[in-house]
mmCIF file of C-alpha atoms in Angstrom:
data_model
loop_
_atom_site.group_PDB
_atom_site.id
_atom_site.type_symbol
_atom_site.label_atom_id
_atom_site.label_comp_id
_atom_site.label_asym_id
_atom_site.label_seq_id
_atom_site.Cartn_x
_atom_site.Cartn_y
_atom_site.Cartn_z
ATOM 1 C CA MET A 289 -35.360 -35.147 -25.501
ATOM 2 C CA ARG A 290 -35.180 -36.917 -22.149
ATOM 3 C CA LYS A 291 -31.371 -36.950 -22.269
ATOM 4 C CA ALA A 292 -31.283 -33.232 -23.039
ATOM 5 C CA LEU A 293 -33.677 -32.490 -20.164
ATOM 6 C CA LEU A 294 -31.674 -34.691 -17.799
ATOM 7 C CA TRP A 295 -28.463 -32.940 -18.800
ATOM 8 C CA ARG A 296 -30.010 -29.529 -18.135
ATOM 9 C CA LEU A 297 -31.201 -30.646 -14.713
ATOM 10 C CA VAL A 298 -27.775 -32.020 -13.831
ATOM 11 C CA SER A 299 -26.085 -28.809 -15.032
ATOM 12 C CA LEU A 300 -28.516 -26.716 -12.988
ATOM 13 C CA ALA A 301 -27.885 -28.822 -9.893
ATOM 14 C CA VAL A 302 -24.130 -28.477 -10.282
ATOM 15 C CA ALA A 303 -24.460 -24.720 -10.696
ATOM 16 C CA VAL A 304 -26.590 -24.459 -7.564
ATOM 17 C CA VAL A 305 -24.073 -26.515 -5.577
ATOM 18 C CA LEU A 306 -21.202 -24.309 -6.786
ATOM 19 C CA VAL A 307 -23.041 -21.098 -5.912
ATOM 20 C CA LEU A 308 -23.968 -22.391 -2.463
ATOM 21 C CA GLY A 309 -20.409 -23.561 -1.930
ATOM 22 C CA LEU A 310 -18.951 -20.201 -2.883
ATOM 23 C CA THR A 311 -21.489 -18.365 -0.705
ATOM 24 C CA SER A 312 -20.685 -20.599 2.241
ATOM 25 C CA ALA A 313 -16.966 -20.111 1.682
ATOM 26 C CA ARG A 314 -17.379 -16.345 1.669
ATOM 27 C CA LYS A 315 -19.340 -16.498 4.931
ATOM 28 C CA HIS A 316 -16.483 -18.379 6.579
ATOM 29 C CA VAL A 317 -13.691 -16.135 5.345
ATOM 30 C CA VAL A 318 -12.215 -14.528 8.446
ATOM 31 C CA ILE A 319 -10.294 -11.266 8.288
ATOM 32 C CA THR A 320 -7.836 -10.727 11.114
ATOM 33 C CA ILE A 321 -7.172 -7.341 12.666
ATOM 34 C CA PHE A 322 -3.819 -7.548 14.446
ATOM 35 C CA THR A 323 -3.318 -4.900 17.120
ATOM 36 C CA VAL A 324 0.131 -3.923 18.385
ATOM 37 C CA GLY A 325 0.902 -1.378 21.065
ATOM 38 C CA ASP A 326 1.240 -0.811 24.815
ATOM 39 C CA SER A 327 -0.712 -1.246 28.042
ATOM 40 C CA THR A 328 -3.542 1.073 27.002
ATOM 41 C CA MET A 329 -4.442 -1.595 24.400
ATOM 42 C CA ALA A 330 -3.210 -4.835 25.973
ATOM 43 C CA ASP A 331 -5.141 -7.854 27.243
ATOM 44 C CA LYS A 332 -5.187 -8.013 31.052
ATOM 45 C CA GLN A 333 -5.209 -10.828 33.577
ATOM 46 C CA LEU A 334 -8.430 -11.170 35.540
ATOM 47 C CA LYS A 335 -6.968 -12.477 38.800
ATOM 48 C CA ASN A 336 -8.305 -10.930 42.026
ATOM 49 C CA ASP A 337 -11.154 -9.224 40.172
ATOM 50 C CA ASN A 338 -8.757 -6.981 38.287
ATOM 51 C CA GLN A 339 -10.738 -4.114 36.729
ATOM 52 C CA GLU A 340 -8.068 -2.969 34.268
ATOM 53 C CA ARG A 341 -8.685 -3.506 30.548
ATOM 54 C CA GLY A 342 -6.945 -2.446 27.367
ATOM 55 C CA TRP A 343 -9.188 -0.958 24.699
ATOM 56 C CA ALA A 344 -8.044 -3.483 22.051
ATOM 57 C CA MET A 345 -9.028 -6.242 24.481
ATOM 58 C CA MET A 346 -12.625 -5.057 23.959
ATOM 59 C CA LEU A 347 -12.436 -4.475 20.198
ATOM 60 C CA GLN A 348 -13.886 -7.850 19.137
ATOM 61 C CA GLY A 349 -17.275 -6.913 20.591
ATOM 62 C CA TRP A 350 -17.709 -4.254 17.899
ATOM 63 C CA PHE A 351 -17.293 -6.587 14.922
ATOM 64 C CA SER A 352 -19.112 -9.528 13.373
ATOM 65 C CA GLU A 353 -17.603 -13.005 13.400
ATOM 66 C CA GLN A 354 -16.137 -12.427 9.951
ATOM 67 C CA VAL A 355 -13.519 -10.324 11.733
ATOM 68 C CA ARG A 356 -11.144 -11.728 14.344
ATOM 69 C CA VAL A 357 -9.157 -9.388 16.578
ATOM 70 C CA ASP A 358 -5.723 -10.780 17.488
ATOM 71 C CA ASN A 359 -4.332 -8.487 20.170
ATOM 72 C CA HIS A 360 -0.529 -8.479 20.538
ATOM 73 C CA ALA A 361 -0.230 -5.256 22.558
ATOM 74 C CA VAL A 362 1.829 -5.661 25.744
ATOM 75 C CA ASN A 363 2.204 -3.580 28.898
ATOM 76 C CA GLY A 364 5.163 -1.215 28.964
ATOM 77 C CA ARG A 365 6.315 -1.675 25.371
ATOM 78 C CA SER A 366 7.595 0.921 22.942
ATOM 79 C CA THR A 367 8.221 0.518 19.229
ATOM 80 C CA LYS A 368 11.849 -0.287 20.106
ATOM 81 C CA SER A 369 11.222 -2.915 22.776
ATOM 82 C CA PHE A 370 8.373 -4.465 20.777
ATOM 83 C CA ILE A 371 10.824 -5.066 17.921
ATOM 84 C CA ASP A 372 13.829 -5.979 20.061
ATOM 85 C CA GLU A 373 11.891 -8.635 21.995
ATOM 86 C CA GLY A 374 10.793 -10.377 18.776
ATOM 87 C CA ARG A 375 7.141 -9.487 19.258
ATOM 88 C CA TRP A 376 6.849 -7.771 15.885
ATOM 89 C CA GLN A 377 8.370 -10.780 14.104
ATOM 90 C CA LYS A 378 5.741 -12.994 15.741
ATOM 91 C CA VAL A 379 3.000 -10.813 14.245
ATOM 92 C CA LEU A 380 4.678 -10.853 10.818
ATOM 93 C CA ASP A 381 4.786 -14.660 10.898
ATOM 94 C CA LEU A 382 1.001 -14.754 11.419
ATOM 95 C CA ILE A 383 -0.094 -12.157 8.850
ATOM 96 C CA LYS A 384 -1.841 -13.314 5.690
ATOM 97 C CA PRO A 385 -2.880 -11.215 2.666
ATOM 98 C CA GLY A 386 -6.047 -9.239 3.339
ATOM 99 C CA ASP A 387 -5.437 -8.820 7.067
ATOM 100 C CA TYR A 388 -5.107 -5.494 8.897
ATOM 101 C CA VAL A 389 -2.492 -4.321 11.379
ATOM 102 C CA VAL A 390 -3.394 -1.513 13.800
ATOM 103 C CA ILE A 391 -0.268 0.143 15.235
ATOM 104 C CA GLN A 392 -0.414 2.454 18.265
ATOM 105 C CA PHE A 393 2.633 3.459 20.314
ATOM 106 C CA GLY A 394 3.957 6.555 22.050
ATOM 107 C CA HIS A 395 3.448 6.245 25.808
ATOM 108 C CA ASN A 396 6.667 4.316 26.346
ATOM 109 C CA ASP A 397 8.715 5.654 23.452
ATOM 110 C CA GLU A 398 8.642 8.938 25.412
ATOM 111 C CA LYS A 399 10.342 7.363 28.458
ATOM 112 C CA PRO A 400 14.096 7.936 29.080
ATOM 113 C CA ASP A 401 14.657 4.206 29.645
ATOM 114 C CA PRO A 402 17.307 3.288 27.003
ATOM 115 C CA LYS A 403 15.654 -0.079 26.358
ATOM 116 C CA ARG A 404 12.480 1.695 25.225
ATOM 117 C CA HIS A 405 13.269 5.285 24.331
ATOM 118 C CA THR A 406 12.975 6.491 20.747
ATOM 119 C CA VAL A 407 13.138 9.981 19.267
ATOM 120 C CA ALA A 408 10.052 11.553 17.693
ATOM 121 C CA GLY A 409 11.097 12.726 14.255
ATOM 122 C CA GLY A 410 13.901 10.139 14.275
ATOM 123 C CA SER A 411 13.954 6.546 15.524
ATOM 124 C CA PHE A 412 10.270 6.580 16.501
ATOM 125 C CA ASP A 413 9.262 7.503 12.961
ATOM 126 C CA ASP A 414 11.717 4.945 11.532
ATOM 127 C CA ASN A 415 10.153 2.156 13.594
ATOM 128 C CA LEU A 416 6.675 3.155 12.465
ATOM 129 C CA ARG A 417 7.873 3.075 8.849
ATOM 130 C CA ARG A 418 9.244 -0.400 9.443
ATOM 131 C CA PHE A 419 5.920 -1.625 10.802
ATOM 132 C CA VAL A 420 4.075 -0.199 7.803
ATOM 133 C CA ASN A 421 6.455 -1.449 5.128
ATOM 134 C CA GLU A 422 6.854 -4.953 6.516
ATOM 135 C CA ALA A 423 3.093 -5.386 7.013
ATOM 136 C CA ARG A 424 2.556 -4.315 3.405
ATOM 137 C CA GLU A 425 5.175 -6.777 2.174
ATOM 138 C CA ARG A 426 2.999 -9.561 3.595
ATOM 139 C CA GLY A 427 -0.148 -8.280 1.923
ATOM 140 C CA ALA A 428 -1.719 -6.656 4.994
ATOM 141 C CA GLN A 429 -3.186 -3.179 5.330
ATOM 142 C CA PRO A 430 -1.436 -1.237 8.122
ATOM 143 C CA VAL A 431 -3.282 1.466 10.056
ATOM 144 C CA LEU A 432 -1.427 3.987 12.208
ATOM 145 C CA MET A 433 -2.890 5.501 15.366
ATOM 146 C CA ASN A 434 -1.353 7.983 17.746
ATOM 147 C CA ALA A 435 -1.453 7.459 21.510
ATOM 148 C CA VAL A 436 -4.569 7.849 23.627
ATOM 149 C CA VAL A 437 -4.380 10.716 26.120
ATOM 150 C CA ARG A 438 -3.614 10.530 29.794
ATOM 151 C CA ARG A 439 -6.190 12.024 32.147
ATOM 152 C CA ASN A 440 -4.041 15.016 32.980
ATOM 153 C CA TYR A 441 -5.437 18.381 34.113
ATOM 154 C CA GLN A 442 -2.167 19.764 35.450
ATOM 155 C CA LEU A 443 -0.195 22.384 33.548
ATOM 156 C CA THR A 444 2.981 20.551 34.512
ATOM 157 C CA PRO A 445 2.228 16.836 33.994
ATOM 158 C CA PRO A 446 3.358 14.592 36.840
ATOM 159 C CA ALA A 447 6.535 12.660 36.054
ATOM 160 C CA GLY A 448 6.806 8.936 36.572
ATOM 161 C CA GLU A 449 6.340 5.508 35.095
ATOM 162 C CA ASP A 450 2.862 4.616 33.814
ATOM 163 C CA GLU A 451 3.265 0.986 34.827
ATOM 164 C CA ALA A 452 3.923 2.049 38.447
ATOM 165 C CA LEU A 453 0.494 3.683 38.598
ATOM 166 C CA ARG A 454 -1.106 0.330 39.374
ATOM 167 C CA GLY A 455 0.127 0.880 42.921
ATOM 168 C CA ALA A 456 -0.508 4.611 43.080
ATOM 169 C CA ALA A 457 -2.740 5.896 45.863
ATOM 170 C CA TYR A 458 -5.866 7.876 45.021
ATOM 171 C CA LYS A 459 -5.531 11.627 45.461
ATOM 172 C CA GLU A 460 -7.435 14.699 44.414
ATOM 173 C CA TYR A 461 -5.860 17.039 41.911
ATOM 174 C CA SER A 462 -3.970 19.907 43.457
ATOM 175 C CA GLY A 463 -1.718 22.707 42.317
ATOM 176 C CA ALA A 464 -1.879 24.424 38.933
ATOM 177 C CA GLU A 465 -4.901 22.977 37.133
ATOM 178 C CA VAL A 466 -7.049 23.687 34.101
ATOM 179 C CA ASP A 467 -10.477 22.456 33.082
ATOM 180 C CA THR A 468 -9.420 20.589 29.945
ATOM 181 C CA ILE A 469 -6.948 17.807 29.239
ATOM 182 C CA VAL A 470 -3.315 18.921 29.024
ATOM 183 C CA ASP A 471 -1.227 17.084 26.424
ATOM 184 C CA THR A 472 1.625 14.863 27.600
ATOM 185 C CA HIS A 473 2.708 13.330 24.270
ATOM 186 C CA GLY A 474 4.045 16.279 22.279
ATOM 187 C CA ASP A 475 5.577 15.268 18.943
ATOM 188 C CA TYR A 476 5.026 11.583 19.712
ATOM 189 C CA ALA A 477 1.367 12.227 18.896
ATOM 190 C CA GLU A 478 2.254 13.951 15.616
ATOM 191 C CA ALA A 479 4.771 11.402 14.346
ATOM 192 C CA PRO A 480 2.219 8.674 13.411
ATOM 193 C CA ARG A 481 0.185 11.233 11.471
ATOM 194 C CA ARG A 482 3.334 12.390 9.702
ATOM 195 C CA VAL A 483 4.411 8.854 8.763
ATOM 196 C CA ALA A 484 0.882 7.929 7.658
ATOM 197 C CA ARG A 485 0.796 10.921 5.329
ATOM 198 C CA GLU A 486 4.259 10.143 3.995
ATOM 199 C CA LEU A 487 3.519 6.475 3.278
ATOM 200 C CA GLY A 488 -0.126 6.859 2.290
ATOM 201 C CA VAL A 489 -1.710 4.677 4.972
ATOM 202 C CA PRO A 490 -4.895 5.203 7.003
ATOM 203 C CA PHE A 491 -4.459 7.218 10.177
ATOM 204 C CA VAL A 492 -6.740 7.355 13.236
ATOM 205 C CA ASP A 493 -6.287 10.367 15.493
ATOM 206 C CA ALA A 494 -6.756 8.527 18.784
ATOM 207 C CA THR A 495 -5.216 11.443 20.683
ATOM 208 C CA ARG A 496 -7.936 13.818 19.508
ATOM 209 C CA ILE A 497 -10.728 11.247 19.901
ATOM 210 C CA THR A 498 -9.855 10.389 23.499
ATOM 211 C CA ARG A 499 -9.094 14.016 24.429
ATOM 212 C CA ASP A 500 -12.555 15.014 23.206
ATOM 213 C CA LEU A 501 -14.119 12.144 25.148
ATOM 214 C CA GLU A 502 -12.326 13.045 28.384
ATOM 215 C CA ASN A 503 -13.173 16.734 28.037
ATOM 216 C CA SER A 504 -16.826 15.950 27.357
ATOM 217 C CA LEU A 505 -16.999 14.053 30.659
ATOM 218 C CA GLY A 506 -15.108 16.629 32.730
ATOM 219 C CA LYS A 507 -12.735 16.077 35.624
ATOM 220 C CA GLU A 508 -15.036 13.907 37.694
ATOM 221 C CA GLY A 509 -16.765 12.014 34.886
ATOM 222 C CA SER A 510 -13.497 11.147 33.155
ATOM 223 C CA ARG A 511 -12.344 9.278 36.261
ATOM 224 C CA ARG A 512 -14.759 6.513 35.284
ATOM 225 C CA LEU A 513 -12.759 5.822 32.158
ATOM 226 C CA HIS A 514 -9.596 5.063 34.108
ATOM 227 C CA MET A 515 -8.290 2.962 36.960
ATOM 228 C CA ASN A 516 -8.929 5.952 39.167
ATOM 229 C CA PHE A 517 -10.951 4.764 42.159
ATOM 230 C CA LYS A 518 -11.762 6.569 45.358
ATOM 231 C CA PRO A 519 -11.296 4.560 48.577
ATOM 232 C CA GLY A 520 -14.235 2.184 48.988
ATOM 233 C CA GLU A 521 -15.492 2.733 45.433
ATOM 234 C CA HIS A 522 -14.788 -0.842 44.327
ATOM 235 C CA PRO A 523 -14.377 -3.906 46.592
ATOM 236 C CA SER A 524 -11.291 -5.160 44.742
ATOM 237 C CA ILE A 525 -9.505 -1.818 45.354
ATOM 238 C CA PRO A 526 -10.565 -0.900 48.911
ATOM 239 C CA ASP A 527 -7.890 1.787 49.349
ATOM 240 C CA GLY A 528 -8.537 3.364 45.974
ATOM 241 C CA ARG A 529 -6.103 4.012 43.133
ATOM 242 C CA GLY A 530 -4.752 7.083 41.346
ATOM 243 C CA ASP A 531 -4.102 5.691 37.860
ATOM 244 C CA ASN A 532 -5.011 8.219 35.156
ATOM 245 C CA THR A 533 -3.446 6.301 32.255
ATOM 246 C CA HIS A 534 -4.949 2.814 32.171
ATOM 247 C CA TYR A 535 -8.598 2.031 31.511
ATOM 248 C CA ARG A 536 -11.165 0.307 33.667
ATOM 249 C CA VAL A 537 -13.918 -1.871 32.097
ATOM 250 C CA GLU A 538 -16.232 1.025 31.320
ATOM 251 C CA GLY A 539 -13.470 3.124 29.795
ATOM 252 C CA ALA A 540 -12.016 0.363 27.650
ATOM 253 C CA ARG A 541 -15.424 -0.514 26.233
ATOM 254 C CA ARG A 542 -16.207 3.094 25.450
ATOM 255 C CA VAL A 543 -12.824 3.850 23.885
ATOM 256 C CA SER A 544 -12.843 0.612 21.884
ATOM 257 C CA GLY A 545 -16.183 1.615 20.368
ATOM 258 C CA LEU A 546 -14.813 4.981 19.303
ATOM 259 C CA MET A 547 -11.694 3.324 17.864
ATOM 260 C CA ALA A 548 -13.803 0.775 15.952
ATOM 261 C CA GLU A 549 -15.928 3.519 14.416
ATOM 262 C CA ALA A 550 -12.891 5.612 13.493
ATOM 263 C CA LEU A 551 -11.125 2.584 12.036
ATOM 264 C CA CYS A 552 -14.107 1.809 9.827
ATOM 265 C CA GLN A 553 -14.288 5.449 8.765
ATOM 266 C CA GLU A 554 -10.672 5.356 7.606
ATOM 267 C CA VAL A 555 -10.942 1.828 6.169
ATOM 268 C CA PRO A 556 -14.402 1.676 4.514
ATOM 269 C CA ALA A 557 -13.981 -2.018 3.619
ATOM 270 C CA LEU A 558 -14.444 -2.837 7.317
ATOM 271 C CA LYS A 559 -17.733 -0.965 7.705
ATOM 272 C CA ARG A 560 -19.858 -3.952 6.718
ATOM 273 C CA TYR A 561 -18.534 -5.856 9.726
ATOM 274 C CA LEU A 562 -19.104 -3.128 12.325
ATOM 275 C CA ARG A 563 -21.727 -3.927 14.971
ATOM 276 C CA HIS A 564 -23.243 -1.833 17.755
ATOM 277 C CA TYR A 565 -24.366 -3.824 20.772
ATOM 278 C CA ASP A 566 -25.428 -2.038 23.926
ATOM 279 C CA LEU A 567 -23.756 -4.603 26.158
ATOM 280 C CA VAL A 568 -21.360 -7.513 25.728
ATOM 281 C CA VAL A 569 -21.055 -10.629 27.891
ATOM 282 C CA ASP A 570 -17.749 -12.475 27.747
ATOM 283 C CA ALA A 571 -16.233 -15.030 30.105
ATOM 284 C CA ASN A 572 -12.694 -13.810 29.327
ATOM 285 C CA GLY A 573 -13.239 -10.197 30.365
ATOM 286 C CA ARG A 574 -13.656 -8.848 26.830
ATOM 287 C CA GLY A 575 -17.054 -7.350 27.531
ATOM 288 C CA ASP A 576 -19.070 -5.346 30.034
ATOM 289 C CA PHE A 577 -20.042 -8.357 32.153
ATOM 290 C CA PHE A 578 -19.073 -11.942 32.906
ATOM 291 C CA THR A 579 -22.628 -13.337 33.124
ATOM 292 C CA VAL A 580 -25.809 -12.943 31.133
ATOM 293 C CA GLN A 581 -27.761 -12.186 34.302
ATOM 294 C CA GLN A 582 -25.480 -9.245 35.114
ATOM 295 C CA ALA A 583 -26.007 -7.798 31.638
ATOM 296 C CA TYR A 584 -29.755 -8.357 31.769
ATOM 297 C CA ASP A 585 -30.002 -6.664 35.176
ATOM 298 C CA ALA A 586 -28.076 -3.668 33.810
ATOM 299 C CA ALA A 587 -30.440 -3.234 30.864
ATOM 300 C CA PRO A 588 -32.804 -0.287 31.410
ATOM 301 C CA THR A 589 -36.519 -0.933 31.750
ATOM 302 C CA GLY A 590 -38.677 0.045 28.796
ATOM 303 C CA LYS A 591 -35.791 0.599 26.383
ATOM 304 C CA LYS A 592 -34.717 -1.892 23.753
ATOM 305 C CA THR A 593 -31.276 -3.267 24.663
ATOM 306 C CA THR A 594 -29.094 -5.487 22.495
ATOM 307 C CA ILE A 595 -26.714 -7.870 24.258
ATOM 308 C CA LEU A 596 -23.953 -9.847 22.542
ATOM 309 C CA VAL A 597 -23.144 -13.151 24.241
ATOM 310 C CA GLY A 598 -19.648 -14.573 23.710
ATOM 311 C CA ASP A 599 -18.473 -18.141 23.315
ATOM 312 C CA GLY A 600 -19.419 -20.631 26.000
ATOM 313 C CA GLU A 601 -22.402 -22.250 27.692
ATOM 314 C CA TRP A 602 -24.697 -19.755 29.398
ATOM 315 C CA GLN A 603 -27.491 -19.794 31.930
ATOM 316 C CA LYS A 604 -30.551 -17.907 30.708
ATOM 317 C CA PRO A 605 -31.379 -14.892 32.888
ATOM 318 C CA GLN A 606 -34.333 -14.598 35.205
ATOM 319 C CA LYS A 607 -36.495 -12.066 33.411
ATOM 320 C CA VAL A 608 -38.594 -9.265 34.804
ATOM 321 C CA LYS A 609 -41.528 -7.426 33.307
ATOM 322 C CA GLY A 610 -40.787 -4.327 31.284
ATOM 323 C CA LYS A 611 -37.325 -5.215 29.966
ATOM 324 C CA ARG A 612 -36.922 -5.314 26.187
ATOM 325 C CA VAL A 613 -33.739 -7.286 25.672
ATOM 326 C CA LYS A 614 -32.537 -8.940 22.466
ATOM 327 C CA PHE A 615 -29.698 -11.452 22.750
ATOM 328 C CA THR A 616 -27.267 -12.249 19.941
ATOM 329 C CA LEU A 617 -25.190 -15.384 20.486
ATOM 330 C CA ARG A 618 -21.816 -15.921 18.888
ATOM 331 C CA SER A 619 -21.490 -19.165 16.943
ATOM 332 C CA GLY A 620 -19.594 -20.679 19.862
ATOM 333 C CA ALA A 621 -22.253 -19.730 22.427
ATOM 334 C CA ARG A 622 -25.297 -21.720 23.521
ATOM 335 C CA TRP A 623 -27.878 -21.759 26.280
ATOM 336 C CA LYS A 624 -27.718 -24.423 28.975
#
C-alpha cells in the first residue's frame, strides 16, 4: 500500500514538473518579425538629437516580449539594391520556422537610378515574389505591404531624391494644390497587392492607411508626422526642414501603431501579442521618450496613462498629485 502511494506521489510530482517545464518553455518561445524595406522603416542614428525615425524602428513597443522585431530596413534601398547588396541573404540566414517577414518597398524602386530602379508589373513584382517564396522555403510567414504615402498636396509632385530631403529647407506649399494627399507611387502601390493575391499571402495596405491618417490631420496637422519643421520649431533643426517623406518621432510612433494593428488583423496569430501602451520609454530611440521623467511629465493629469519602460536601469520619476500612471517594465528593465 505504501509503495503504491509513494509511486503515485512520485508520478504526480513528475507530471507537475513536466507541465511547469512545458509552460515555462512556451513563455520563453520568441517569435521574430523581420522587417525589410527603405528609409521610411529603417532604424536611425541618434547623433546630434536627430529626430528622424523609421516606423519599424518603433514597432517593438506594440508587442509583448514573446515577439522580437528585427529591423533590416535601410535608407535608400529598393528591392533590387536590397538583394544585390546581400541584405536579403542576411535575413534568410537568420530566419527560423514560425517567424514572420514584413516586406515593404516602392519609394526607391520608382527612382530612375539603374542601381535601384525596377519596373512595376515586371522586375518589381518578380523581386517581391522572390522575397515571398524564399521566406516560405525557410518556414516563415511573409507579409507584403505597399509603400507609405508622401505628404504631397501638389497636383504635380515635386521631383527629386527622398534621401536629399534631409537637407531640404522648410517652405510653404505653393502652386497648384489640393486639400487631400496626391498619390506619388502609382502602380508601385498596386504591385504588392497583386503579388499577395497571386501567391496567397497576407497584405497590408499601408498606402491607404497612411493616406487616411494624413488626410484626417490636414495640411498643417500632417506636418507633425514628418521631418517637416518650421524655423525655430525644434532646437536641433534651427533653420527648419522641408522633408515630407521621412517620419519624426511622433509620426513613426503613430504609423507603427497603425501598422501593428493592421498586421495583427491580417495575421490573427499575432493578435495575442499586441499591446497598447500610451507612451514608450527607450534609451535607443525606439519610443516616445528617452527618460521615464519625460514620459511621466507628458502624461495628462487625471487620465490613466500606461507607460512601457524598455531595457536598462531607470531613475524613478518625481511624481505630482493627480497623475494616474501605470508603468510596465520589460524583463531587462529595473529601477535604480
